[in-house]
Amino acid sequence: MDTSNLKKVDIIFSKVDNPLQILDKALQKSPDDIINEIIDSGLKGRGGAGFPTGLKWKFTKNEDSDVKYVICNADEGEPGTFKDRQIIEEVPEKIFIGMALAAYCIGAKEAYMYLRGEYNFLKKDIIPKMEWFNNEIKNRGLDVTLYLRSGSGAYICGEESALFESMEGKRGEPRNKPPYPTKAGYNNKPTSINNVETLVFVTMIQHLGVEEFKKLGTKDSRGSKVFSISGDTPIPGIYELELGMKVSDFVREFGDGDTKAVQIGGASGFCVPRKNFENTIIGFEGIPTGGSVMLFNSSRSMYNILHNYLDFFVEESCAQCTPCRAGLQQLLKGIEAIKRREKPASYLNELIKLSQTMKVASKCGLGQSVANPFVSIVENFKEEIIF
Amino acid sequence: MAKALINLKINDIPITVEEGTTILDAAKKLNIKIPTLCDHPDLSVAGNCRVCVVEVKGARYLQAACATPVAEGMEIYTNSQTVRQSRKHVIELLLSEHNADCTSCSRNSKCELQDLAAEYHIFDRVLLDILDPENLIADISSPAIKKDISKCIHCQRCVRTCEELQYVSALAVIGKGAEQHIGTFFDYPLNEVVCTNCGQCVLHCPTGALTERNYVEEVWDAINDPTKHVVVQTAPAVRVAIGEELGFAYGTRVTGKMVTALKRLGFDSVLDTDFTADLTILEEGTELLTRLKRALVDKDPEVKIPMFTSCSPGWIKFMEHLYPEMLGHLSTCKSPQQMFGAVAKTYYAQKKGINSKDMIVVSVMPCTAKKYEAQRPEMRSSGYQDVDYVLTTRELATMIKQAGIDFMSLPESDYDPLMGESSGAGVIFGATGGVMEAALRTAYEIVTGREVPFKNLEITPVRGFDGIKEATIKIEGTKPEWSFLEGVELKVAVAHELANANKLVRAIKEGKLHYHFIEIMTCPGGCLGGGGQPYPVSWEIRQMRAQGIYSEDENLPLRKSHDNPEVMQLYEEYLGQPNSHKAHELLHTHYFPRKKYLN
């Protein structure tokens, strides 16, 4: 382990003796001071999209509105991602502190955790802890209340605007942007929506200090990140690692000696073939991820893997926009047709063109990102797709 | 406050527009056409079809022109290679999941998807056909509306129409992914759900996914059956819209040509629903005055005030589903269509010496709900189904074309006698506020012996397209028998579109608003914007049709329903008085409470 170029980190799950002291300490600062610290830290959203957290808070704070909201996005649905669940189970108070601080900074009185429907079994633990926390912040004179909301199991509701629709009791379909959530989010009010892990980092930056956080990572990818590691690895699980590592270093640590490809960023992420391990970086300067990294060894059929991803998306597209709804079905049925020799191998080029249209013309991130796995698998493993 | 101005360039052409303008509207100002499908001027923005995507310099993704507001310094390209490729892909994707058997579709040659496919030369389809064969079975359970999801392009215009305009939400998006479709409550057939049959979804559908149930062949069969005497009635709003299907400008009055065309089609008698519109005024006006007397003089606690009009069958079904406890507020008068059917198969048959069973009554309506109304079991006062077939304006235009009639060059004719005479008051039934205006012209005169105190009888406060209109008329100088109304301020309201009607009814139910008499029309603009009218529809088109209707009123020699000599003859020879026993048998009906989601 010591020879590894990977740096394992213990920030997110670290035990803090009296976490409420972090809150007390932070509340002595002004909202602007906290926001500037978060901006200075370089913290980017840990859900995958990587928007600078401090800026999001600043934009929301600057909106002129009596009502604003904080939302913790706990709709962890990307295939291969399972780290938020453990964070919620192990260090919920750190999430709550992050939510309370976000509310304090932007001027919100209500902060919601939107929990994935499949995680409803966690509610029995979260609710009493949330009640305890609400009491604690009330005792501190902070006019913020935390609430819990449940999703119903649609992948698309992890997309922020679909999440708002879902919270409003409507069908979870992404909205047109602009307006962005910082201007018009939940109930069309300014809303700061952050991933579970992001909020914990906010708490821990307050605890450890900006400089400690900045010591980790690279210029574009500050700090560490919790990874959900699965697939052909002898040691699957959840690991917090410093950002900016090479895929080759990652594979040396987690691979089984026979890794032929690594899928970074879940089903909507990119597939990196062995030949590119050395020159690919995991981080915002390379391939960003919400935490999912899947390793595949030579026993795996990349056709089956792609088929599996497409199957998932065909089912989970909200289906409102044409490129995503019909395009996905075309990609899935298209590779099946090629496999069955009903379409020539050259039809793959048509499908790649189609996936490029899906990338630029779809309404939300789901349709826009399908080209990532499709093109990266098809171009790197063409023989496996055709034959 | 004036809006800020935004400077931008579209295809390198500079333009300045107000803040908040969409890219689509900015392009329109430059006469640059950007294709659309999910966009409709009556509805909220969806941005889901993606056919209007354009390139914005510096943006990672293409933007939907219909949904993206302009920003300072934007440089937009509406015809770049990426845009063209994306647009062609979107159209081909829609075709790949579409039942593109165009020749068997009633929207053939009037389909927005077909137009785009032609424009973008989608001749060689590259992509796979992914239409689910299960979708090929259309829902024809409703007598009014056919739903064929194999033609659906998922634009959700129908869903937004049903929710935003009509507050009904009979249609909704169900399921996700490949299973997503436009359905009803638990996918029950359309005739079992809350659908009011208004047909606004049909009017707003860009393809043949939602169409009217077509009865053209049945009507041809009836016309060509020598044993049948076939009469036809035409609703007020048809005469200012059918021309649009046959070469005339929006809203052109073509009454005389339409009558000639109907005679040439072979109808035995061409009569006017306006006649029974006038009759409705006498029945409904009398009912209103009776209710007011019971309330003001008899202090009868049972009497229901306000009284709502009952001409619009979509509105009736809406009330039966959503406000069953308020059905007593609805006038018991049948709609003019159904009064016509009942009188035709009794009085007219008798006068003509025809056996009612040998009569076929055909209606031409701007409406799809009338198809449903005609089949209601209550509507058999003559002993037979009073109205046999209901055609929309569009269906009649089809018949005229099929018969090879050159509509534009037709001479004009008058309606046939007995039930063909009408007043301007009957004509304005076709516009929102028209029934109210017609009723006031008559009721005020019955009560005071004088004409309504409005210049040229134009009761302007109830005209126009405001969603909810109000007026107060002080009744002064009453005749002795109406002295209980002396000094009463008659408060009336008018609403069109069921979403507006809902607001009004809710406020009344909650005791926040008080009126004596309320006119409700199901469709935007009233019948002239009905679900059976020609495509397309917008407020500009509705406005032109309204102008047609009001000019028809202005130009008729008779302006008040009680001046219609044929109506008076009907009372003298057959019905006796308004609201008489006989009138009640033929001209009045009752309503049934229904459930909130299902029939």
mmCIF file with all atom_site columns, N, CA and C in Angstrom, chain A residues 147-197:
data_model
loop_
_atom_site.group_PDB
_atom_site.id
_atom_site.type_symbol
_atom_site.label_atom_id
_atom_site.label_alt_id
_atom_site.label_comp_id
_atom_site.label_asym_id
_atom_site.label_entity_id
_atom_site.label_seq_id
_atom_site.pdbx_PDB_ins_code
_atom_site.Cartn_x
_atom_site.Cartn_y
_atom_site.Cartn_z
_atom_site.occupancy
_atom_site.B_iso_or_equiv
_atom_site.pdbx_formal_charge
_atom_site.auth_seq_id
_atom_site.auth_comp_id
_atom_site.auth_asym_id
_atom_site.auth_atom_id
_atom_site.pdbx_PDB_model_num
ATOM 1   N N  . TYR A 1 147 ? -36.034 19.211 6.727   1.00 0.00 ? 147 TYR A N  1
ATOM 2   C CA . TYR A 1 147 ? -37.130 18.297 6.412   1.00 0.00 ? 147 TYR A CA 1
ATOM 3   C C  . TYR A 1 147 ? -36.599 17.161 5.547   1.00 0.00 ? 147 TYR A C  1
ATOM 4   N N  . LEU A 1 148 ? -37.363 16.070 5.549   1.00 0.00 ? 148 LEU A N  1
ATOM 5   C CA . LEU A 1 148 ? -37.007 14.926 4.715   1.00 0.00 ? 148 LEU A CA 1
ATOM 6   C C  . LEU A 1 148 ? -38.112 14.705 3.688   1.00 0.00 ? 148 LEU A C  1
ATOM 7   N N  . ARG A 1 149 ? -37.723 14.503 2.427   1.00 0.00 ? 149 ARG A N  1
ATOM 8   C CA . ARG A 1 149 ? -38.687 14.176 1.372   1.00 0.00 ? 149 ARG A CA 1
ATOM 9   C C  . ARG A 1 149 ? -38.207 12.912 0.664   1.00 0.00 ? 149 ARG A C  1
ATOM 10  N N  . SER A 1 150 ? -39.174 12.100 0.229   1.00 0.00 ? 150 SER A N  1
ATOM 11  C CA . SER A 1 150 ? -38.817 10.848 -0.433  1.00 0.00 ? 150 SER A CA 1
ATOM 12  C C  . SER A 1 150 ? -39.090 10.908 -1.919  1.00 0.00 ? 150 SER A C  1
ATOM 13  N N  . GLY A 1 151 ? -38.195 10.355 -2.692  1.00 0.00 ? 151 GLY A N  1
ATOM 14  C CA . GLY A 1 151 ? -38.477 10.141 -4.102  1.00 0.00 ? 151 GLY A CA 1
ATOM 15  C C  . GLY A 1 151 ? -39.277 8.858  -4.265  1.00 0.00 ? 151 GLY A C  1
ATOM 16  N N  . SER A 1 152 ? -39.598 8.520  -5.514  1.00 0.00 ? 152 SER A N  1
ATOM 17  C CA . SER A 1 152 ? -40.361 7.292  -5.751  1.00 0.00 ? 152 SER A CA 1
ATOM 18  C C  . SER A 1 152 ? -39.620 6.311  -6.632  1.00 0.00 ? 152 SER A C  1
ATOM 19  N N  . GLY A 1 153 ? -38.337 6.572  -6.836  1.00 0.00 ? 153 GLY A N  1
ATOM 20  C CA . GLY A 1 153 ? -37.560 5.571  -7.549  1.00 0.00 ? 153 GLY A CA 1
ATOM 21  C C  . GLY A 1 153 ? -37.237 5.885  -8.989  1.00 0.00 ? 153 GLY A C  1
ATOM 22  N N  . ALA A 1 154 ? -37.483 7.114  -9.433  1.00 0.00 ? 154 ALA A N  1
ATOM 23  C CA . ALA A 1 154 ? -37.110 7.455  -10.807 1.00 0.00 ? 154 ALA A CA 1
ATOM 24  C C  . ALA A 1 154 ? -35.700 8.040  -10.832 1.00 0.00 ? 154 ALA A C  1
ATOM 25  N N  . TYR A 1 155 ? -34.872 7.480  -11.697 1.00 0.00 ? 155 TYR A N  1
ATOM 26  C CA . TYR A 1 155 ? -33.480 7.940  -11.852 1.00 0.00 ? 155 TYR A CA 1
ATOM 27  C C  . TYR A 1 155 ? -33.436 9.421  -12.172 1.00 0.00 ? 155 TYR A C  1
ATOM 28  N N  . ILE A 1 156 ? -34.361 9.866  -13.023 1.00 0.00 ? 156 ILE A N  1
ATOM 29  C CA . ILE A 1 156 ? -34.311 11.235 -13.530 1.00 0.00 ? 156 ILE A CA 1
ATOM 30  C C  . ILE A 1 156 ? -34.500 12.255 -12.407 1.00 0.00 ? 156 ILE A C  1
ATOM 31  N N  . CYS A 1 157 ? -35.102 11.842 -11.304 1.00 0.00 ? 157 CYS A N  1
ATOM 32  C CA . CYS A 1 157 ? -35.351 12.803 -10.225 1.00 0.00 ? 157 CYS A CA 1
ATOM 33  C C  . CYS A 1 157 ? -34.074 13.222 -9.503  1.00 0.00 ? 157 CYS A C  1
ATOM 34  N N  . GLY A 1 158 ? -32.958 12.618 -9.833  1.00 0.00 ? 158 GLY A N  1
ATOM 35  C CA . GLY A 1 158 ? -31.686 13.122 -9.323  1.00 0.00 ? 158 GLY A CA 1
ATOM 36  C C  . GLY A 1 158 ? -31.248 14.367 -10.075 1.00 0.00 ? 158 GLY A C  1
ATOM 37  N N  . GLU A 1 159 ? -31.803 14.568 -11.286 1.00 0.00 ? 159 GLU A N  1
ATOM 38  C CA . GLU A 1 159 ? -31.561 15.811 -12.032 1.00 0.00 ? 159 GLU A CA 1
ATOM 39  C C  . GLU A 1 159 ? -32.269 16.912 -11.261 1.00 0.00 ? 159 GLU A C  1
ATOM 40  N N  . GLU A 1 160 ? -31.553 18.000 -10.984 1.00 0.00 ? 160 GLU A N  1
ATOM 41  C CA . GLU A 1 160 ? -32.062 18.957 -9.997  1.00 0.00 ? 160 GLU A CA 1
ATOM 42  C C  . GLU A 1 160 ? -33.458 19.494 -10.308 1.00 0.00 ? 160 GLU A C  1
ATOM 43  N N  . SER A 1 161 ? -33.706 19.865 -11.560 1.00 0.00 ? 161 SER A N  1
ATOM 44  C CA . SER A 1 161 ? -35.020 20.471 -11.825 1.00 0.00 ? 161 SER A CA 1
ATOM 45  C C  . SER A 1 161 ? -36.133 19.425 -11.818 1.00 0.00 ? 161 SER A C  1
ATOM 46  N N  . ALA A 1 162 ? -35.814 18.196 -12.213 1.00 0.00 ? 162 ALA A N  1
ATOM 47  C CA . ALA A 1 162 ? -36.805 17.121 -12.087 1.00 0.00 ? 162 ALA A CA 1
ATOM 48  C C  . ALA A 1 162 ? -37.077 16.837 -10.612 1.00 0.00 ? 162 ALA A C  1
ATOM 49  N N  . LEU A 1 163 ? -36.032 16.980 -9.804  1.00 0.00 ? 163 LEU A N  1
ATOM 50  C CA . LEU A 1 163 ? -36.179 16.796 -8.359  1.00 0.00 ? 163 LEU A CA 1
ATOM 51  C C  . LEU A 1 163 ? -37.155 17.833 -7.784  1.00 0.00 ? 163 LEU A C  1
ATOM 52  N N  . PHE A 1 164 ? -37.029 19.085 -8.252  1.00 0.00 ? 164 PHE A N  1
ATOM 53  C CA . PHE A 1 164 ? -37.961 20.116 -7.769  1.00 0.00 ? 164 PHE A CA 1
ATOM 54  C C  . PHE A 1 164 ? -39.396 19.763 -8.152  1.00 0.00 ? 164 PHE A C  1
ATOM 55  N N  . GLU A 1 165 ? -39.555 19.341 -9.421  1.00 0.00 ? 165 GLU A N  1
ATOM 56  C CA . GLU A 1 165 ? -40.898 18.976 -9.877  1.00 0.00 ? 165 GLU A CA 1
ATOM 57  C C  . GLU A 1 165 ? -41.459 17.867 -8.983  1.00 0.00 ? 165 GLU A C  1
ATOM 58  N N  . SER A 1 166 ? -40.630 16.875 -8.720  1.00 0.00 ? 166 SER A N  1
ATOM 59  C CA . SER A 1 166 ? -41.045 15.761 -7.867  1.00 0.00 ? 166 SER A CA 1
ATOM 60  C C  . SER A 1 166 ? -41.436 16.259 -6.477  1.00 0.00 ? 166 SER A C  1
ATOM 61  N N  . MET A 1 167 ? -40.613 17.157 -5.920  1.00 0.00 ? 167 MET A N  1
ATOM 62  C CA . MET A 1 167 ? -40.924 17.686 -4.580  1.00 0.00 ? 167 MET A CA 1
ATOM 63  C C  . MET A 1 167 ? -42.219 18.478 -4.584  1.00 0.00 ? 167 MET A C  1
ATOM 64  N N  . GLU A 1 168 ? -42.527 19.094 -5.726  1.00 0.00 ? 168 GLU A N  1
ATOM 65  C CA . GLU A 1 168 ? -43.767 19.867 -5.821  1.00 0.00 ? 168 GLU A CA 1
ATOM 66  C C  . GLU A 1 168 ? -44.973 18.975 -6.077  1.00 0.00 ? 168 GLU A C  1
ATOM 67  N N  . GLY A 1 169 ? -44.740 17.673 -6.111  1.00 0.00 ? 169 GLY A N  1
ATOM 68  C CA . GLY A 1 169 ? -45.851 16.744 -6.283  1.00 0.00 ? 169 GLY A CA 1
ATOM 69  C C  . GLY A 1 169 ? -46.186 16.486 -7.740  1.00 0.00 ? 169 GLY A C  1
ATOM 70  N N  . LYS A 1 170 ? -45.317 16.922 -8.632  1.00 0.00 ? 170 LYS A N  1
ATOM 71  C CA . LYS A 1 170 ? -45.591 16.721 -10.050 1.00 0.00 ? 170 LYS A CA 1
ATOM 72  C C  . LYS A 1 170 ? -44.760 15.560 -10.579 1.00 0.00 ? 170 LYS A C  1
ATOM 73  N N  . ARG A 1 171 ? -45.016 15.246 -11.842 1.00 0.00 ? 171 ARG A N  1
ATOM 74  C CA . ARG A 1 171 ? -44.239 14.234 -12.526 1.00 0.00 ? 171 ARG A CA 1
ATOM 75  C C  . ARG A 1 171 ? -42.796 14.717 -12.646 1.00 0.00 ? 171 ARG A C  1
ATOM 76  N N  . GLY A 1 172 ? -41.849 13.862 -12.338 1.00 0.00 ? 172 GLY A N  1
ATOM 77  C CA . GLY A 1 172 ? -40.450 14.276 -12.342 1.00 0.00 ? 172 GLY A CA 1
ATOM 78  C C  . GLY A 1 172 ? -39.890 14.401 -13.746 1.00 0.00 ? 172 GLY A C  1
ATOM 79  N N  . GLU A 1 173 ? -40.025 15.593 -14.312 1.00 0.00 ? 173 GLU A N  1
ATOM 80  C CA . GLU A 1 173 ? -39.462 15.865 -15.638 1.00 0.00 ? 173 GLU A CA 1
ATOM 81  C C  . GLU A 1 173 ? -38.576 17.096 -15.535 1.00 0.00 ? 173 GLU A C  1
ATOM 82  N N  . PRO A 1 174 ? -37.378 17.049 -16.126 1.00 0.00 ? 174 PRO A N  1
ATOM 83  C CA . PRO A 1 174 ? -36.503 18.223 -16.066 1.00 0.00 ? 174 PRO A CA 1
ATOM 84  C C  . PRO A 1 174 ? -37.147 19.445 -16.716 1.00 0.00 ? 174 PRO A C  1
ATOM 85  N N  . ARG A 1 175 ? -36.773 20.607 -16.179 1.00 0.00 ? 175 ARG A N  1
ATOM 86  C CA . ARG A 1 175 ? -37.300 21.871 -16.701 1.00 0.00 ? 175 ARG A CA 1
ATOM 87  C C  . ARG A 1 175 ? -36.346 22.454 -17.744 1.00 0.00 ? 175 ARG A C  1
ATOM 88  N N  . ASN A 1 176 ? -36.848 23.456 -18.433 1.00 0.00 ? 176 ASN A N  1
ATOM 89  C CA . ASN A 1 176 ? -35.990 24.237 -19.311 1.00 0.00 ? 176 ASN A CA 1
ATOM 90  C C  . ASN A 1 176 ? -35.086 25.114 -18.456 1.00 0.00 ? 176 ASN A C  1
ATOM 91  N N  . LYS A 1 177 ? -33.819 25.255 -18.915 1.00 0.00 ? 177 LYS A N  1
ATOM 92  C CA . LYS A 1 177 ? -32.897 26.162 -18.221 1.00 0.00 ? 177 LYS A CA 1
ATOM 93  C C  . LYS A 1 177 ? -32.293 27.090 -19.250 1.00 0.00 ? 177 LYS A C  1
ATOM 94  N N  . PRO A 1 178 ? -32.117 28.391 -18.961 1.00 0.00 ? 178 PRO A N  1
ATOM 95  C CA . PRO A 1 178 ? -32.515 29.057 -17.739 1.00 0.00 ? 178 PRO A CA 1
ATOM 96  C C  . PRO A 1 178 ? -34.044 29.105 -17.590 1.00 0.00 ? 178 PRO A C  1
ATOM 97  N N  . PRO A 1 179 ? -34.546 29.482 -16.388 1.00 0.00 ? 179 PRO A N  1
ATOM 98  C CA . PRO A 1 179 ? -33.807 29.905 -15.206 1.00 0.00 ? 179 PRO A CA 1
ATOM 99  C C  . PRO A 1 179 ? -33.127 28.737 -14.480 1.00 0.00 ? 179 PRO A C  1
ATOM 100 N N  . TYR A 1 180 ? -32.012 29.029 -13.872 1.00 0.00 ? 180 TYR A N  1
ATOM 101 C CA . TYR A 1 180 ? -31.289 28.033 -13.078 1.00 0.00 ? 180 TYR A CA 1
ATOM 102 C C  . TYR A 1 180 ? -31.811 28.032 -11.648 1.00 0.00 ? 180 TYR A C  1
ATOM 103 N N  . PRO A 1 181 ? -31.544 26.942 -10.910 1.00 0.00 ? 181 PRO A N  1
ATOM 104 C CA . PRO A 1 181 ? -32.105 26.820 -9.554  1.00 0.00 ? 181 PRO A CA 1
ATOM 105 C C  . PRO A 1 181 ? -31.751 27.992 -8.632  1.00 0.00 ? 181 PRO A C  1
ATOM 106 N N  . THR A 1 182 ? -30.567 28.554 -8.805  1.00 0.00 ? 182 THR A N  1
ATOM 107 C CA . THR A 1 182 ? -30.185 29.650 -7.914  1.00 0.00 ? 182 THR A CA 1
ATOM 108 C C  . THR A 1 182 ? -31.169 30.820 -8.048  1.00 0.00 ? 182 THR A C  1
ATOM 109 N N  . LYS A 1 183 ? -31.841 30.891 -9.198  1.00 0.00 ? 183 LYS A N  1
ATOM 110 C CA . LYS A 1 183 ? -32.827 31.959 -9.416  1.00 0.00 ? 183 LYS A CA 1
ATOM 111 C C  . LYS A 1 183 ? -34.245 31.438 -9.178  1.00 0.00 ? 183 LYS A C  1
ATOM 112 N N  . ALA A 1 184 ? -34.565 30.286 -9.753  1.00 0.00 ? 184 ALA A N  1
ATOM 113 C CA . ALA A 1 184 ? -35.916 29.723 -9.632  1.00 0.00 ? 184 ALA A CA 1
ATOM 114 C C  . ALA A 1 184 ? -35.823 28.212 -9.545  1.00 0.00 ? 184 ALA A C  1
ATOM 115 N N  . GLY A 1 185 ? -35.830 27.711 -8.335  1.00 0.00 ? 185 GLY A N  1
ATOM 116 C CA . GLY A 1 185 ? -35.719 26.266 -8.140  1.00 0.00 ? 185 GLY A CA 1
ATOM 117 C C  . GLY A 1 185 ? -37.008 25.691 -7.595  1.00 0.00 ? 185 GLY A C  1
ATOM 118 N N  . TYR A 1 186 ? -36.913 25.106 -6.390  1.00 0.00 ? 186 TYR A N  1
ATOM 119 C CA . TYR A 1 186 ? -38.095 24.529 -5.745  1.00 0.00 ? 186 TYR A CA 1
ATOM 120 C C  . TYR A 1 186 ? -39.142 25.627 -5.535  1.00 0.00 ? 186 TYR A C  1
ATOM 121 N N  . ASN A 1 187 ? -40.375 25.342 -5.902  1.00 0.00 ? 187 ASN A N  1
ATOM 122 C CA . ASN A 1 187 ? -41.471 26.332 -5.828  1.00 0.00 ? 187 ASN A CA 1
ATOM 123 C C  . ASN A 1 187 ? -41.115 27.628 -6.555  1.00 0.00 ? 187 ASN A C  1
ATOM 124 N N  . ASN A 1 188 ? -40.253 27.515 -7.536  1.00 0.00 ? 188 ASN A N  1
ATOM 125 C CA . ASN A 1 188 ? -39.778 28.664 -8.307  1.00 0.00 ? 188 ASN A CA 1
ATOM 126 C C  . ASN A 1 188 ? -39.092 29.736 -7.455  1.00 0.00 ? 188 ASN A C  1
ATOM 127 N N  . LYS A 1 189 ? -38.562 29.332 -6.319  1.00 0.00 ? 189 LYS A N  1
ATOM 128 C CA . LYS A 1 189 ? -37.815 30.261 -5.459  1.00 0.00 ? 189 LYS A CA 1
ATOM 129 C C  . LYS A 1 189 ? -36.317 29.943 -5.578  1.00 0.00 ? 189 LYS A C  1
ATOM 130 N N  . PRO A 1 190 ? -35.481 30.929 -5.269  1.00 0.00 ? 190 PRO A N  1
ATOM 131 C CA . PRO A 1 190 ? -34.035 30.669 -5.324  1.00 0.00 ? 190 PRO A CA 1
ATOM 132 C C  . PRO A 1 190 ? -33.668 29.480 -4.442  1.00 0.00 ? 190 PRO A C  1
ATOM 133 N N  . THR A 1 191 ? -32.924 28.555 -5.013  1.00 0.00 ? 191 THR A N  1
ATOM 134 C CA . THR A 1 191 ? -32.654 27.299 -4.319  1.00 0.00 ? 191 THR A CA 1
ATOM 135 C C  . THR A 1 191 ? -31.196 26.901 -4.527  1.00 0.00 ? 191 THR A C  1
ATOM 136 N N  . SER A 1 192 ? -30.561 26.537 -3.426  1.00 0.00 ? 192 SER A N  1
ATOM 137 C CA . SER A 1 192 ? -29.230 25.977 -3.537  1.00 0.00 ? 192 SER A CA 1
ATOM 138 C C  . SER A 1 192 ? -29.340 24.481 -3.316  1.00 0.00 ? 192 SER A C  1
ATOM 139 N N  . ILE A 1 193 ? -29.003 23.725 -4.337  1.00 0.00 ? 193 ILE A N  1
ATOM 140 C CA . ILE A 1 193 ? -29.109 22.269 -4.234  1.00 0.00 ? 193 ILE A CA 1
ATOM 141 C C  . ILE A 1 193 ? -27.717 21.664 -4.333  1.00 0.00 ? 193 ILE A C  1
ATOM 142 N N  . ASN A 1 194 ? -27.360 20.882 -3.303  1.00 0.00 ? 194 ASN A N  1
ATOM 143 C CA . ASN A 1 194 ? -26.027 20.293 -3.234  1.00 0.00 ? 194 ASN A CA 1
ATOM 144 C C  . ASN A 1 194 ? -26.106 18.806 -2.938  1.00 0.00 ? 194 ASN A C  1
ATOM 145 N N  . ASN A 1 195 ? -25.129 18.099 -3.436  1.00 0.00 ? 195 ASN A N  1
ATOM 146 C CA . ASN A 1 195 ? -25.009 16.675 -3.175  1.00 0.00 ? 195 ASN A CA 1
ATOM 147 C C  . ASN A 1 195 ? -24.662 16.437 -1.696  1.00 0.00 ? 195 ASN A C  1
ATOM 148 N N  . VAL A 1 196 ? -25.025 15.271 -1.198  1.00 0.00 ? 196 VAL A N  1
ATOM 149 C CA . VAL A 1 196 ? -24.767 14.864 0.189   1.00 0.00 ? 196 VAL A CA 1
ATOM 150 C C  . VAL A 1 196 ? -23.293 15.086 0.574   1.00 0.00 ? 196 VAL A C  1
ATOM 151 N N  . GLU A 1 197 ? -22.429 14.561 -0.274  1.00 0.00 ? 197 GLU A N  1
ATOM 152 C CA . GLU A 1 197 ? -20.997 14.595 0.032   1.00 0.00 ? 197 GLU A CA 1
ATOM 153 C C  . GLU A 1 197 ? -20.465 16.034 0.026   1.00 0.00 ? 197 GLU A C  1
#
